[in-house]
GROMACS .gro file of C-alpha atoms in nm:
model
  354
    1UNK     CA    1  13.605  36.588  26.628
    2UNK     CA    2  13.655  36.390  26.946
    3UNK     CA    3  13.984  36.443  27.120
    4UNK     CA    4  14.235  36.166  27.051
    5UNK     CA    5  14.340  35.950  27.345
    6UNK     CA    6  14.577  35.669  27.422
    7UNK     CA    7  14.460  35.308  27.406
    8UNK     CA    8  14.419  35.126  27.735
    9UNK     CA    9  14.651  34.836  27.797
   10UNK     CA   10  14.522  34.517  27.629
   11UNK     CA   11  14.432  34.358  27.961
   12UNK     CA   12  14.193  34.647  28.027
   13UNK     CA   13  14.004  34.597  27.700
   14UNK     CA   14  13.634  34.536  27.721
   15UNK     CA   15  13.487  34.188  27.698
   16UNK     CA   16  13.317  34.258  27.365
   17UNK     CA   17  13.649  34.348  27.210
   18UNK     CA   18  13.798  34.019  27.330
   19UNK     CA   19  13.527  33.844  27.131
   20UNK     CA   20  13.637  34.027  26.819
   21UNK     CA   21  13.433  34.348  26.808
   22UNK     CA   22  13.655  34.639  26.709
   23UNK     CA   23  13.699  34.951  26.918
   24UNK     CA   24  13.629  35.292  26.771
   25UNK     CA   25  13.872  35.490  26.985
   26UNK     CA   26  14.084  35.736  26.790
   27UNK     CA   27  14.426  35.723  26.953
   28UNK     CA   28  14.745  35.919  26.909
   29UNK     CA   29  15.084  35.748  26.891
   30UNK     CA   30  15.445  35.819  26.801
   31UNK     CA   31  15.606  35.701  26.480
   32UNK     CA   32  15.929  35.757  26.288
   33UNK     CA   33  15.796  35.885  25.958
   34UNK     CA   34  15.978  35.942  25.628
   35UNK     CA   35  15.877  36.233  25.404
   36UNK     CA   36  15.997  36.361  25.070
   37UNK     CA   37  16.117  36.723  25.073
   38UNK     CA   38  16.268  36.884  24.765
   39UNK     CA   39  16.368  36.549  24.623
   40UNK     CA   40  16.529  36.431  24.945
   41UNK     CA   41  16.391  36.183  25.196
   42UNK     CA   42  16.403  36.270  25.564
   43UNK     CA   43  16.282  36.078  25.866
   44UNK     CA   44  16.161  36.223  26.194
   45UNK     CA   45  15.943  36.139  26.491
   46UNK     CA   46  15.583  36.246  26.441
   47UNK     CA   47  15.254  36.215  26.626
   48UNK     CA   48  14.996  36.020  26.428
   49UNK     CA   49  14.648  35.885  26.487
   50UNK     CA   50  14.530  35.527  26.453
   51UNK     CA   51  14.273  35.669  26.213
   52UNK     CA   52  14.565  35.730  25.973
   53UNK     CA   53  14.658  35.361  25.961
   54UNK     CA   54  14.549  35.143  25.670
   55UNK     CA   55  14.246  34.921  25.701
   56UNK     CA   56  14.303  34.577  25.847
   57UNK     CA   57  14.162  34.317  26.080
   58UNK     CA   58  14.409  34.350  26.366
   59UNK     CA   59  14.543  34.656  26.548
   60UNK     CA   60  14.867  34.589  26.736
   61UNK     CA   61  15.041  34.800  26.998
   62UNK     CA   62  15.404  34.761  26.892
   63UNK     CA   63  15.665  34.765  27.167
   64UNK     CA   64  15.967  34.654  26.962
   65UNK     CA   65  16.087  34.639  26.604
   66UNK     CA   66  16.408  34.528  26.434
   67UNK     CA   67  16.632  34.710  26.188
   68UNK     CA   68  16.689  34.561  25.845
   69UNK     CA   69  16.857  34.660  25.519
   70UNK     CA   70  16.516  34.688  25.354
   71UNK     CA   71  16.417  34.947  25.616
   72UNK     CA   72  16.720  35.153  25.519
   73UNK     CA   73  16.620  35.132  25.153
   74UNK     CA   74  16.267  35.244  25.235
   75UNK     CA   75  16.394  35.534  25.446
   76UNK     CA   76  16.620  35.646  25.161
   77UNK     CA   77  16.327  35.671  24.920
   78UNK     CA   78  16.391  35.354  24.722
   79UNK     CA   79  16.074  35.321  24.511
   80UNK     CA   80  16.142  34.953  24.455
   81UNK     CA   81  16.063  34.906  24.825
   82UNK     CA   82  15.818  35.186  24.906
   83UNK     CA   83  15.614  35.350  24.632
   84UNK     CA   84  15.463  35.648  24.811
   85UNK     CA   85  15.548  35.881  25.097
   86UNK     CA   86  15.501  35.991  25.378
   87UNK     CA   87  15.561  35.642  25.511
   88UNK     CA   88  15.651  35.460  25.832
   89UNK     CA   89  15.917  35.191  25.770
   90UNK     CA   90  15.976  34.880  25.981
   91UNK     CA   91  15.933  34.538  25.821
   92UNK     CA   92  15.930  34.374  26.166
   93UNK     CA   93  15.702  34.431  26.462
   94UNK     CA   94  15.618  34.258  26.789
   95UNK     CA   95  15.362  34.353  27.048
   96UNK     CA   96  15.007  34.297  27.174
   97UNK     CA   97  14.674  34.288  26.995
   98UNK     CA   98  14.438  34.570  27.101
   99UNK     CA   99  14.172  34.523  26.833
  100UNK     CA  100  14.069  34.211  26.645
  101UNK     CA  101  13.786  34.210  26.394
  102UNK     CA  102  13.805  33.832  26.357
  103UNK     CA  103  13.874  33.735  26.718
  104UNK     CA  104  14.186  33.547  26.613
  105UNK     CA  105  14.442  33.651  26.714
  106UNK     CA  106  14.257  33.750  27.029
  107UNK     CA  107  14.284  34.085  27.201
  108UNK     CA  108  14.563  34.071  27.458
  109UNK     CA  109  14.759  33.805  27.273
  110UNK     CA  110  15.124  33.867  27.188
  111UNK     CA  111  15.217  33.839  26.822
  112UNK     CA  112  15.502  33.876  26.573
  113UNK     CA  113  15.456  34.032  26.230
  114UNK     CA  114  15.734  34.012  25.971
  115UNK     CA  115  15.742  34.040  25.595
  116UNK     CA  116  15.446  34.050  25.358
  117UNK     CA  117  15.389  34.421  25.289
  118UNK     CA  118  15.468  34.549  25.639
  119UNK     CA  119  15.703  34.847  25.635
  120UNK     CA  120  15.706  34.854  25.255
  121UNK     CA  121  15.375  35.008  25.147
  122UNK     CA  122  15.191  34.933  25.472
  123UNK     CA  123  15.296  35.146  25.769
  124UNK     CA  124  15.539  34.940  25.972
  125UNK     CA  125  15.699  34.871  26.307
  126UNK     CA  126  15.874  35.207  26.346
  127UNK     CA  127  15.538  35.327  26.473
  128UNK     CA  128  15.383  35.237  26.809
  129UNK     CA  129  15.077  35.092  26.634
  130UNK     CA  130  15.021  34.894  26.315
  131UNK     CA  131  14.702  34.764  26.156
  132UNK     CA  132  14.740  34.447  25.947
  133UNK     CA  133  14.552  34.142  25.819
  134UNK     CA  134  14.506  33.864  26.073
  135UNK     CA  135  14.687  33.629  25.833
  136UNK     CA  136  15.011  33.819  25.892
  137UNK     CA  137  15.021  33.753  26.267
  138UNK     CA  138  15.227  33.473  26.424
  139UNK     CA  139  15.168  33.383  26.790
  140UNK     CA  140  15.461  33.467  27.017
  141UNK     CA  141  15.647  33.147  27.110
  142UNK     CA  142  15.620  33.040  27.473
  143UNK     CA  143  15.894  33.194  27.685
  144UNK     CA  144  15.963  33.482  27.448
  145UNK     CA  145  15.888  33.850  27.488
  146UNK     CA  146  15.867  34.112  27.213
  147UNK     CA  147  16.229  34.220  27.251
  148UNK     CA  148  16.359  33.865  27.213
  149UNK     CA  149  16.147  33.815  26.903
  150UNK     CA  150  16.289  34.130  26.749
  151UNK     CA  151  16.647  34.035  26.828
  152UNK     CA  152  16.591  33.767  26.567
  153UNK     CA  153  16.339  33.948  26.346
  154UNK     CA  154  16.339  33.902  25.970
  155UNK     CA  155  16.718  33.858  25.975
  156UNK     CA  156  16.699  33.568  26.218
  157UNK     CA  157  16.404  33.419  26.036
  158UNK     CA  158  16.601  33.436  25.711
  159UNK     CA  159  16.909  33.279  25.870
  160UNK     CA  160  16.696  32.999  26.008
  161UNK     CA  161  16.536  32.936  25.669
  162UNK     CA  162  16.880  32.930  25.503
  163UNK     CA  163  17.017  32.677  25.749
  164UNK     CA  164  16.695  32.476  25.732
  165UNK     CA  165  16.728  32.443  25.355
  166UNK     CA  166  17.086  32.322  25.386
  167UNK     CA  167  16.978  32.062  25.640
  168UNK     CA  168  16.691  31.953  25.415
  169UNK     CA  169  16.944  31.894  25.137
  170UNK     CA  170  17.141  31.666  25.369
  171UNK     CA  171  17.414  31.902  25.491
  172UNK     CA  172  17.606  31.763  25.787
  173UNK     CA  173  17.920  31.866  25.980
  174UNK     CA  174  18.107  31.562  25.853
  175UNK     CA  175  18.099  31.693  25.497
  176UNK     CA  176  18.337  31.982  25.566
  177UNK     CA  177  18.345  32.357  25.608
  178UNK     CA  178  18.040  32.580  25.568
  179UNK     CA  179  18.093  32.935  25.444
  180UNK     CA  180  17.881  33.233  25.549
  181UNK     CA  181  17.919  33.546  25.337
  182UNK     CA  182  17.822  33.886  25.471
  183UNK     CA  183  17.911  33.735  25.806
  184UNK     CA  184  17.908  34.061  26.003
  185UNK     CA  185  17.553  34.143  25.900
  186UNK     CA  186  17.234  34.061  26.086
  187UNK     CA  187  17.155  33.748  25.882
  188UNK     CA  188  17.512  33.626  25.865
  189UNK     CA  189  17.582  33.660  26.236
  190UNK     CA  190  17.277  33.454  26.332
  191UNK     CA  191  17.362  33.193  26.069
  192UNK     CA  192  17.714  33.159  26.212
  193UNK     CA  193  17.597  33.097  26.567
  194UNK     CA  194  17.322  32.859  26.460
  195UNK     CA  195  17.552  32.654  26.234
  196UNK     CA  196  17.822  32.641  26.501
  197UNK     CA  197  17.568  32.529  26.760
  198UNK     CA  198  17.467  32.249  26.522
  199UNK     CA  199  17.828  32.131  26.507
  200UNK     CA  200  17.939  32.277  26.173
  201UNK     CA  201  18.288  32.412  26.102
  202UNK     CA  202  18.200  32.768  25.997
  203UNK     CA  203  18.414  32.999  25.785
  204UNK     CA  204  18.299  33.360  25.816
  205UNK     CA  205  18.356  33.580  25.511
  206UNK     CA  206  18.348  33.948  25.599
  207UNK     CA  207  18.484  34.278  25.474
  208UNK     CA  208  18.510  34.406  25.831
  209UNK     CA  209  18.846  34.289  25.964
  210UNK     CA  210  18.784  34.455  26.299
  211UNK     CA  211  18.490  34.220  26.357
  212UNK     CA  212  18.697  33.902  26.336
  213UNK     CA  213  18.703  33.845  26.711
  214UNK     CA  214  18.328  33.891  26.750
  215UNK     CA  215  18.262  33.649  26.464
  216UNK     CA  216  18.484  33.390  26.629
  217UNK     CA  217  18.298  33.449  26.953
  218UNK     CA  218  17.978  33.357  26.769
  219UNK     CA  219  18.136  33.027  26.667
  220UNK     CA  220  18.330  33.082  26.344
  221UNK     CA  221  18.646  32.873  26.336
  222UNK     CA  222  18.799  33.094  26.070
  223UNK     CA  223  18.742  33.447  25.940
  224UNK     CA  224  18.853  33.551  25.591
  225UNK     CA  225  18.820  33.879  25.404
  226UNK     CA  226  18.582  33.944  25.118
  227UNK     CA  227  18.877  33.908  24.880
  228UNK     CA  228  18.818  33.534  24.916
  229UNK     CA  229  18.524  33.598  24.684
  230UNK     CA  230  18.693  33.846  24.452
  231UNK     CA  231  18.606  33.803  24.085
  232UNK     CA  232  18.801  33.535  23.900
  233UNK     CA  233  18.784  33.459  23.528
  234UNK     CA  234  18.803  33.083  23.578
  235UNK     CA  235  18.459  32.916  23.566
  236UNK     CA  236  18.554  32.676  23.848
  237UNK     CA  237  18.794  32.705  24.140
  238UNK     CA  238  18.929  32.462  24.397
  239UNK     CA  239  18.636  32.323  24.597
  240UNK     CA  240  18.681  32.455  24.950
  241UNK     CA  241  18.336  32.453  25.109
  242UNK     CA  242  18.093  32.168  25.157
  243UNK     CA  243  17.800  32.409  25.181
  244UNK     CA  244  17.737  32.782  25.223
  245UNK     CA  245  17.496  33.056  25.324
  246UNK     CA  246  17.519  33.360  25.098
  247UNK     CA  247  17.365  33.684  25.222
  248UNK     CA  248  17.507  33.929  24.967
  249UNK     CA  249  17.437  33.808  24.612
  250UNK     CA  250  17.613  33.952  24.307
  251UNK     CA  251  17.977  33.868  24.230
  252UNK     CA  252  18.049  33.714  24.571
  253UNK     CA  253  17.773  33.458  24.518
  254UNK     CA  254  17.902  33.375  24.171
  255UNK     CA  255  18.252  33.319  24.311
  256UNK     CA  256  18.120  33.118  24.605
  257UNK     CA  257  17.943  32.876  24.370
  258UNK     CA  258  18.278  32.805  24.202
  259UNK     CA  259  18.428  32.692  24.536
  260UNK     CA  260  18.159  32.450  24.657
  261UNK     CA  261  18.233  32.079  24.668
  262UNK     CA  262  18.044  31.835  24.444
  263UNK     CA  263  17.688  31.786  24.564
  264UNK     CA  264  17.707  32.081  24.801
  265UNK     CA  265  17.444  32.352  24.844
  266UNK     CA  266  17.435  32.730  24.874
  267UNK     CA  267  17.139  32.905  25.036
  268UNK     CA  268  17.092  33.247  24.878
  269UNK     CA  269  16.896  33.523  25.049
  270UNK     CA  270  17.048  33.866  24.984
  271UNK     CA  271  17.144  34.124  24.723
  272UNK     CA  272  17.350  34.389  24.898
  273UNK     CA  273  17.629  34.319  24.644
  274UNK     CA  274  17.381  34.338  24.357
  275UNK     CA  275  17.085  34.146  24.214
  276UNK     CA  276  17.271  34.025  23.905
  277UNK     CA  277  17.429  33.680  23.901
  278UNK     CA  278  17.691  33.636  23.632
  279UNK     CA  279  17.806  33.277  23.627
  280UNK     CA  280  17.824  32.965  23.412
  281UNK     CA  281  17.633  32.642  23.444
  282UNK     CA  282  17.955  32.451  23.521
  283UNK     CA  283  17.918  32.442  23.902
  284UNK     CA  284  17.574  32.292  23.849
  285UNK     CA  285  17.640  32.041  23.572
  286UNK     CA  286  17.997  31.935  23.659
  287UNK     CA  287  17.976  31.938  24.039
  288UNK     CA  288  17.605  31.908  24.099
  289UNK     CA  289  17.600  32.221  24.318
  290UNK     CA  290  17.257  32.326  24.440
  291UNK     CA  291  17.157  32.694  24.452
  292UNK     CA  292  16.872  32.729  24.702
  293UNK     CA  293  16.663  33.045  24.696
  294UNK     CA  294  16.531  33.163  25.033
  295UNK     CA  295  16.224  33.386  25.068
  296UNK     CA  296  16.135  33.510  25.416
  297UNK     CA  297  15.865  33.757  25.306
  298UNK     CA  298  15.577  33.575  25.138
  299UNK     CA  299  15.618  33.222  25.275
  300UNK     CA  300  15.319  33.059  25.448
  301UNK     CA  301  15.260  33.158  25.808
  302UNK     CA  302  15.312  32.803  25.943
  303UNK     CA  303  15.663  32.801  25.791
  304UNK     CA  304  15.749  33.122  25.978
  305UNK     CA  305  15.601  32.990  26.299
  306UNK     CA  306  15.805  32.668  26.274
  307UNK     CA  307  16.131  32.868  26.258
  308UNK     CA  308  16.029  33.096  26.548
  309UNK     CA  309  15.950  32.791  26.761
  310UNK     CA  310  16.290  32.640  26.683
  311UNK     CA  311  16.472  32.960  26.781
  312UNK     CA  312  16.274  32.961  27.105
  313UNK     CA  313  16.387  32.603  27.164
  314UNK     CA  314  16.668  32.391  27.021
  315UNK     CA  315  16.796  32.664  26.787
  316UNK     CA  316  16.835  32.926  27.060
  317UNK     CA  317  17.130  33.161  26.993
  318UNK     CA  318  17.228  33.301  27.335
  319UNK     CA  319  17.529  33.495  27.208
  320UNK     CA  320  17.318  33.677  26.950
  321UNK     CA  321  17.060  33.755  27.216
  322UNK     CA  322  17.324  33.886  27.458
  323UNK     CA  323  17.498  34.106  27.200
  324UNK     CA  324  17.190  34.278  27.053
  325UNK     CA  325  17.187  34.658  27.076
  326UNK     CA  326  16.876  34.858  27.169
  327UNK     CA  327  16.801  35.202  27.029
  328UNK     CA  328  16.514  35.452  27.042
  329UNK     CA  329  16.337  35.629  26.757
  330UNK     CA  330  16.572  35.928  26.784
  331UNK     CA  331  16.862  35.701  26.684
  332UNK     CA  332  16.697  35.548  26.379
  333UNK     CA  333  16.828  35.793  26.120
  334UNK     CA  334  17.193  35.730  26.204
  335UNK     CA  335  17.147  35.354  26.235
  336UNK     CA  336  16.971  35.323  25.899
  337UNK     CA  337  17.233  35.530  25.719
  338UNK     CA  338  17.498  35.294  25.861
  339UNK     CA  339  17.321  35.008  25.682
  340UNK     CA  340  17.349  35.186  25.348
  341UNK     CA  341  17.718  35.257  25.409
  342UNK     CA  342  17.787  34.893  25.494
  343UNK     CA  343  17.890  35.002  25.843
  344UNK     CA  344  17.622  34.817  26.040
  345UNK     CA  345  17.688  34.492  26.223
  346UNK     CA  346  17.497  34.254  26.445
  347UNK     CA  347  17.139  34.288  26.562
  348UNK     CA  348  16.974  34.622  26.641
  349UNK     CA  349  16.638  34.638  26.819
  350UNK     CA  350  16.408  34.940  26.822
  351UNK     CA  351  16.253  34.984  27.168
  352UNK     CA  352  15.957  35.222  27.154
  353UNK     CA  353  15.983  35.292  27.526
  354UNK     CA  354  16.329  35.449  27.493
   0.00000   0.00000   0.00000
């Protein structure tokens, strides 16, 4: 067997490869890999070969990834996310194309890959290389680098989609306060800054009292505890919020629906508090409340690209970008366990060069 070697930088790739012919080099790379041992799931840095990657049209040299709750579930052995192990998590990845069987995206181009099956049952961004279908790749917006893209990642994409749906339903600052549940999390924090930048009066709902100042720095005018969404027997409560972004699901979402003003909307994108929704139809038929489901995984590529372009332009969130924390692969285990404990906050970027 030929000795494995590192890929050349994309700019050094041969002309034939730029036209779409694939390379046959077998290259080693580092990845944070999860294995099952005696019924327990453990992650560690391992050396892999590109020959081990799944088949696909595009090989990408990943420089940055982003940490998400779904990554933590995968790393913990959740079979609803990842069916078989060993496995490399990482539902987000950004980097440069080094092989392209179709010629589009072209070798040397910078791309973002989020969602679809990446990091679930297809080896993901916690490795230095991924191989994926061309249809999963979004061109990097002008002015962005891979790190900036991964500051937003799936969480930012989801926040943007949530806010976009509210705007599509006619939400405006004049209507009143907008609530954001799970405000300290990656999705919630981006949603707060984006809504505040758009002129909305944002109420952050968080179980982390020590994060109140940072949430106000992002633009929240008020921070309340999660007891604001504690379970109540009444089917309807006093309408407090004009609209809302819910990132947690479960009982908090049911209680939030009871507190939305007539004609208001709630974008729903998470399930950290549980996938069940126990409610009545009264918020919908007596107040005309709209419950808007948000999918950031399987949506068409142009929809993802539209949100990325907005974040690179008029939706830019400079405070989120400035506060993001970078880690290396050696720090992944601790960071992912913090997600499962509900102790993670803000945006965390995996830098493969650390």
